[in-house]
Amino acid sequence: MPDFTLVMGNRSSSSWSLRGWLALKCAGVEFDEIMVWFKRPETKAEILAHSPSGFVPVLKHSGGLIWESLAIAEYMADLCPAAGLWPEDIEARAHGRAISTEMHAGFSRLRNHMPMDLQNDRPGEGMADGVDRDIKRICEIWQETRDRFGAGGSFLMGGFTIADIMYAPVVTRFKTYGVDLGPVCQAYADTVLDHPLVREWIEAAQAEPPLGEVPS
Ligand SMILES: N[C@@H](CCC(=O)N[C@@H](CS)C(=O)NCC(=O)O)C(=O)O
């Protein structure tokens, strides 16, 4: 039995769970999954049985508990340095941490009005007041990071790092809601959507029953 267990939400709508899952997968460890289905009367109680914050994802490892997706990703980077979850260069790593925490703490308008939905296409929906400002800032971040640190590969900092993990759910939102991106950002978004682990998650999400039809 693996020593790692990830408690997560169902794949079609749990954007933070995608981040935790990608971090464990990229670290290359075996882990068990406990999935909590959202939007049922018992959802909150089921999450609280595992998570002190009442949110997922939560990682259980060696008797310890790590909640918050970014803390999980940092934990895996510490445990598995050879996995390259952060770039080696200190300036690049600091930049990666800055844009990851900006994502973790911000873009609430985008998150509220364009929730992750991997089962439907919703072009044109969600463009409420302020969402355009979040989109513009995210595109600036992607473009600047690619320009300054992306020379070694097709992801934000070359290889696939925690920075890409933090922005992967946003990439799926831009596709679901048909957001028009410039060529650099669209190329980056397409690269993320084509990552084998992102494809694996999306395919599994599309095979889930629609949320309203999940039995209690
Ligand atoms: N800052 C947290 C956010 C976690 C979060 O909001 N998780 C959502 C799922 S994507 C959740 O647990 N929702 C359950 C609820 O609101 O009851 C993290 O990074 O892990």
Short mmCIF file of C-alpha atoms and ligand atoms in Angstrom, two decimals:
data_model
loop_
_atom_site.label_atom_id
_atom_site.label_comp_id
_atom_site.label_asym_id
_atom_site.label_seq_id
_atom_site.Cartn_x
_atom_site.Cartn_y
_atom_site.Cartn_z
CA MET A 1 0.00 0.00 0.00
CA PRO A 2 1.52 3.42 -0.93
CA ASP A 3 2.55 5.71 1.90
CA PHE A 4 0.89 8.66 0.14
CA THR A 5 -2.87 9.28 0.00
CA LEU A 6 -4.37 12.26 -1.78
CA VAL A 7 -7.86 13.30 -0.75
CA MET A 8 -9.34 15.20 -3.66
CA GLY A 9 -12.54 16.42 -5.25
CA ASN A 10 -14.01 14.90 -8.38
CA ARG A 11 -11.95 15.65 -11.45
CA SER A 12 -14.37 17.63 -13.59
CA SER A 13 -14.63 20.57 -11.22
CA SER A 14 -11.92 20.47 -8.54
CA SER A 15 -9.24 22.78 -9.87
CA TRP A 16 -7.17 22.76 -6.67
CA SER A 17 -7.21 18.96 -6.63
CA LEU A 18 -5.76 18.90 -10.15
CA ARG A 19 -2.80 20.88 -8.79
CA GLY A 20 -2.15 18.46 -5.91
CA TRP A 21 -2.55 15.43 -8.16
CA LEU A 22 -0.14 16.81 -10.78
CA ALA A 23 2.45 17.54 -8.08
CA LEU A 24 2.37 13.95 -6.84
CA LYS A 25 2.39 12.50 -10.35
CA CYS A 26 5.31 14.70 -11.42
CA ALA A 27 7.21 13.73 -8.27
CA GLY A 28 6.89 10.14 -9.46
CA VAL A 29 5.49 8.62 -6.25
CA GLU A 30 2.79 5.96 -6.02
CA PHE A 31 -0.30 7.17 -4.17
CA ASP A 32 -3.85 6.21 -3.29
CA GLU A 33 -6.72 8.55 -4.08
CA ILE A 34 -9.76 9.21 -1.94
CA MET A 35 -12.26 11.11 -4.06
CA VAL A 36 -15.03 13.24 -2.57
CA TRP A 37 -17.90 14.03 -4.93
CA PHE A 38 -18.93 17.67 -4.85
CA LYS A 39 -22.41 19.20 -4.71
CA ARG A 40 -24.04 16.57 -2.49
CA PRO A 41 -25.50 17.19 0.97
CA GLU A 42 -22.75 15.08 2.56
CA THR A 43 -19.83 16.65 0.65
CA LYS A 44 -18.66 19.03 3.39
CA ALA A 45 -18.81 16.40 6.12
CA GLU A 46 -16.85 13.98 3.94
CA ILE A 47 -14.13 16.59 3.32
CA LEU A 48 -14.00 17.54 7.01
CA ALA A 49 -13.39 13.90 7.91
CA HIS A 50 -9.96 14.31 6.27
CA SER A 51 -9.23 18.02 6.08
CA PRO A 52 -8.95 20.49 8.98
CA SER A 53 -9.58 23.42 6.63
CA GLY A 54 -12.70 21.86 5.09
CA PHE A 55 -11.14 22.00 1.63
CA VAL A 56 -9.38 19.59 -0.70
CA PRO A 57 -6.79 18.58 -1.74
CA VAL A 58 -5.18 17.11 1.36
CA LEU A 59 -2.12 14.87 1.33
CA LYS A 60 -1.56 12.20 3.97
CA HIS A 61 2.02 10.98 4.22
CA SER A 62 3.91 9.10 6.93
CA GLY A 63 1.36 10.06 9.57
CA GLY A 64 1.44 13.74 8.56
CA LEU A 65 -1.18 15.88 6.90
CA ILE A 66 -0.51 18.60 4.33
CA TRP A 67 -3.36 20.76 3.12
CA GLU A 68 -3.29 23.67 0.63
CA SER A 69 -2.31 22.73 -2.93
CA LEU A 70 0.80 24.91 -3.02
CA ALA A 71 2.10 23.46 0.27
CA ILE A 72 1.57 19.96 -1.16
CA ALA A 73 3.52 20.89 -4.30
CA GLU A 74 6.38 22.41 -2.23
CA TYR A 75 6.43 19.32 0.00
CA MET A 76 6.81 17.07 -3.03
CA ALA A 77 9.57 19.34 -4.42
CA ASP A 78 11.43 19.02 -1.09
CA LEU A 79 10.93 15.25 -0.90
CA CYS A 80 11.80 14.52 -4.53
CA PRO A 81 14.41 17.09 -5.66
CA ALA A 82 15.39 14.98 -8.67
CA ALA A 83 11.88 15.42 -10.11
CA GLY A 84 12.70 19.02 -11.13
CA LEU A 85 9.50 20.51 -9.74
CA TRP A 86 11.38 23.82 -9.50
CA PRO A 87 14.17 25.08 -11.77
CA GLU A 88 17.67 24.99 -10.29
CA ASP A 89 18.46 28.64 -10.98
CA ILE A 90 17.63 30.71 -7.89
CA GLU A 91 16.25 33.69 -9.83
CA ALA A 92 14.04 31.46 -11.95
CA ARG A 93 12.86 29.62 -8.84
CA ALA A 94 12.01 32.89 -7.06
CA HIS A 95 10.07 34.05 -10.12
CA GLY A 96 8.25 30.70 -10.27
CA ARG A 97 7.30 31.01 -6.61
CA ALA A 98 6.07 34.59 -7.10
CA ILE A 99 3.78 33.73 -10.01
CA SER A 100 2.57 30.59 -8.23
CA THR A 101 1.62 32.47 -5.08
CA GLU A 102 -0.01 35.19 -7.21
CA MET A 103 -2.19 32.45 -8.69
CA HIS A 104 -2.80 30.80 -5.32
CA ALA A 105 -3.97 34.03 -3.70
CA GLY A 106 -5.54 35.90 -6.59
CA PHE A 107 -7.67 35.99 -9.71
CA SER A 108 -10.85 35.55 -7.69
CA ARG A 109 -13.03 37.16 -10.38
CA LEU A 110 -11.88 34.65 -12.96
CA ARG A 111 -12.24 31.79 -10.50
CA ASN A 112 -15.74 32.83 -9.46
CA HIS A 113 -17.12 33.55 -12.90
CA MET A 114 -15.35 30.86 -14.89
CA PRO A 115 -15.36 27.80 -12.61
CA MET A 116 -13.48 24.78 -13.87
CA ASP A 117 -15.81 22.60 -15.90
CA LEU A 118 -14.17 19.81 -17.86
CA GLN A 119 -17.46 18.33 -19.08
CA ASN A 120 -18.89 21.25 -21.01
CA ASP A 121 -17.91 23.94 -23.51
CA ARG A 122 -19.20 27.37 -22.48
CA PRO A 123 -17.82 29.84 -25.03
CA GLY A 124 -18.71 33.44 -24.23
CA GLU A 125 -19.94 32.70 -20.69
CA GLY A 126 -18.36 34.13 -17.54
CA MET A 127 -17.00 37.42 -18.89
CA ALA A 128 -18.25 39.42 -15.88
CA ASP A 129 -16.86 42.73 -14.68
CA GLY A 130 -13.16 42.44 -13.84
CA VAL A 131 -12.63 39.00 -15.37
CA ASP A 132 -10.91 40.62 -18.35
CA ARG A 133 -8.37 42.22 -15.98
CA ASP A 134 -7.53 38.82 -14.47
CA ILE A 135 -7.14 37.32 -17.95
CA LYS A 136 -4.90 40.20 -19.04
CA ARG A 137 -2.65 39.82 -15.98
CA ILE A 138 -2.38 36.03 -16.44
CA CYS A 139 -1.38 36.50 -20.09
CA GLU A 140 1.24 39.08 -19.03
CA ILE A 141 2.65 36.59 -16.52
CA TRP A 142 2.79 33.78 -19.06
CA GLN A 143 4.38 35.95 -21.74
CA GLU A 144 7.00 37.49 -19.42
CA THR A 145 7.88 34.14 -17.86
CA ARG A 146 8.23 32.43 -21.24
CA ASP A 147 10.40 35.32 -22.49
CA ARG A 148 12.71 35.39 -19.46
CA PHE A 149 12.92 31.78 -18.34
CA GLY A 150 11.30 29.56 -20.96
CA ALA A 151 14.18 29.01 -23.37
CA GLY A 152 14.83 25.42 -22.26
CA GLY A 153 11.43 24.04 -23.26
CA SER A 154 7.79 24.80 -24.04
CA PHE A 155 6.50 25.41 -20.52
CA LEU A 156 6.66 28.60 -18.46
CA MET A 157 10.17 27.95 -17.22
CA GLY A 158 11.24 25.46 -19.84
CA GLY A 159 10.38 22.12 -18.22
CA PHE A 160 7.05 21.37 -16.50
CA THR A 161 7.33 22.88 -13.00
CA ILE A 162 5.08 23.85 -10.09
CA ALA A 163 4.39 27.13 -11.90
CA ASP A 164 2.73 25.20 -14.76
CA ILE A 165 0.92 23.02 -12.22
CA MET A 166 -0.53 26.13 -10.56
CA TYR A 167 -1.77 27.54 -13.89
CA ALA A 168 -2.99 24.25 -15.45
CA PRO A 169 -6.61 24.65 -14.22
CA VAL A 170 -6.67 28.19 -15.65
CA VAL A 171 -5.60 26.79 -19.01
CA THR A 172 -8.62 24.47 -18.95
CA ARG A 173 -10.90 27.36 -18.01
CA PHE A 174 -9.66 29.42 -20.97
CA LYS A 175 -10.54 26.49 -23.24
CA THR A 176 -13.97 25.84 -21.67
CA TYR A 177 -14.97 29.52 -21.90
CA GLY A 178 -13.39 30.11 -25.32
CA VAL A 179 -11.11 32.91 -24.09
CA ASP A 180 -9.23 34.57 -26.92
CA LEU A 181 -5.49 34.48 -26.14
CA GLY A 182 -2.60 35.96 -28.09
CA PRO A 183 -0.34 33.59 -30.06
CA VAL A 184 2.31 33.12 -27.33
CA CYS A 185 -0.25 32.40 -24.62
CA GLN A 186 -2.35 30.18 -26.88
CA ALA A 187 0.74 28.16 -27.80
CA TYR A 188 1.56 27.77 -24.10
CA ALA A 189 -2.04 26.78 -23.28
CA ASP A 190 -2.06 24.18 -26.07
CA THR A 191 1.22 22.74 -24.76
CA VAL A 192 -0.25 22.35 -21.26
CA LEU A 193 -3.43 20.74 -22.61
CA ASP A 194 -1.26 18.29 -24.52
CA HIS A 195 0.80 17.27 -21.46
CA PRO A 196 0.15 13.52 -20.94
CA LEU A 197 -0.84 13.96 -17.28
CA VAL A 198 -3.20 16.85 -18.04
CA ARG A 199 -4.76 14.76 -20.82
CA GLU A 200 -5.11 11.81 -18.42
CA TRP A 201 -6.94 14.00 -15.87
CA ILE A 202 -9.25 15.56 -18.50
CA GLU A 203 -10.15 12.19 -20.01
CA ALA A 204 -11.01 10.79 -16.57
CA ALA A 205 -13.03 13.95 -15.79
CA GLN A 206 -15.04 13.56 -18.97
CA ALA A 207 -15.85 9.96 -18.02
CA GLU A 208 -17.30 11.03 -14.64
CA PRO A 209 -21.08 11.20 -14.24
CA PRO A 210 -22.42 14.77 -14.43
CA LEU A 211 -22.35 16.30 -10.93
CA GLY A 212 -26.11 16.47 -10.52
CA GLU A 213 -26.34 12.73 -11.25
CA VAL A 214 -23.81 11.50 -8.69
CA PRO A 215 -25.71 9.29 -6.25
CA SER A 216 -25.45 10.01 -2.53
N1 LIG B 1 -6.36 27.33 -1.09
C1 LIG B 1 -6.86 25.97 -1.16
C2 LIG B 1 -8.18 25.99 -1.91
C3 LIG B 1 -8.87 24.66 -1.85
C4 LIG B 1 -10.30 24.72 -2.38
O1 LIG B 1 -10.94 25.77 -2.49
N2 LIG B 1 -10.82 23.53 -2.68
C5 LIG B 1 -12.17 23.40 -3.15
C6 LIG B 1 -12.22 22.44 -4.33
S1 LIG B 1 -11.48 23.02 -5.79
C7 LIG B 1 -13.01 22.71 -2.07
O2 LIG B 1 -12.49 21.95 -1.28
N3 LIG B 1 -14.32 22.97 -2.06
C8 LIG B 1 -15.20 22.29 -1.18
C9 LIG B 1 -16.16 23.21 -0.51
O3 LIG B 1 -16.15 24.41 -0.79
O4 LIG B 1 -16.95 22.70 0.31
C10 LIG B 1 -5.80 25.07 -1.82
O5 LIG B 1 -4.90 25.61 -2.47
O6 LIG B 1 -5.82 23.84 -1.67
#
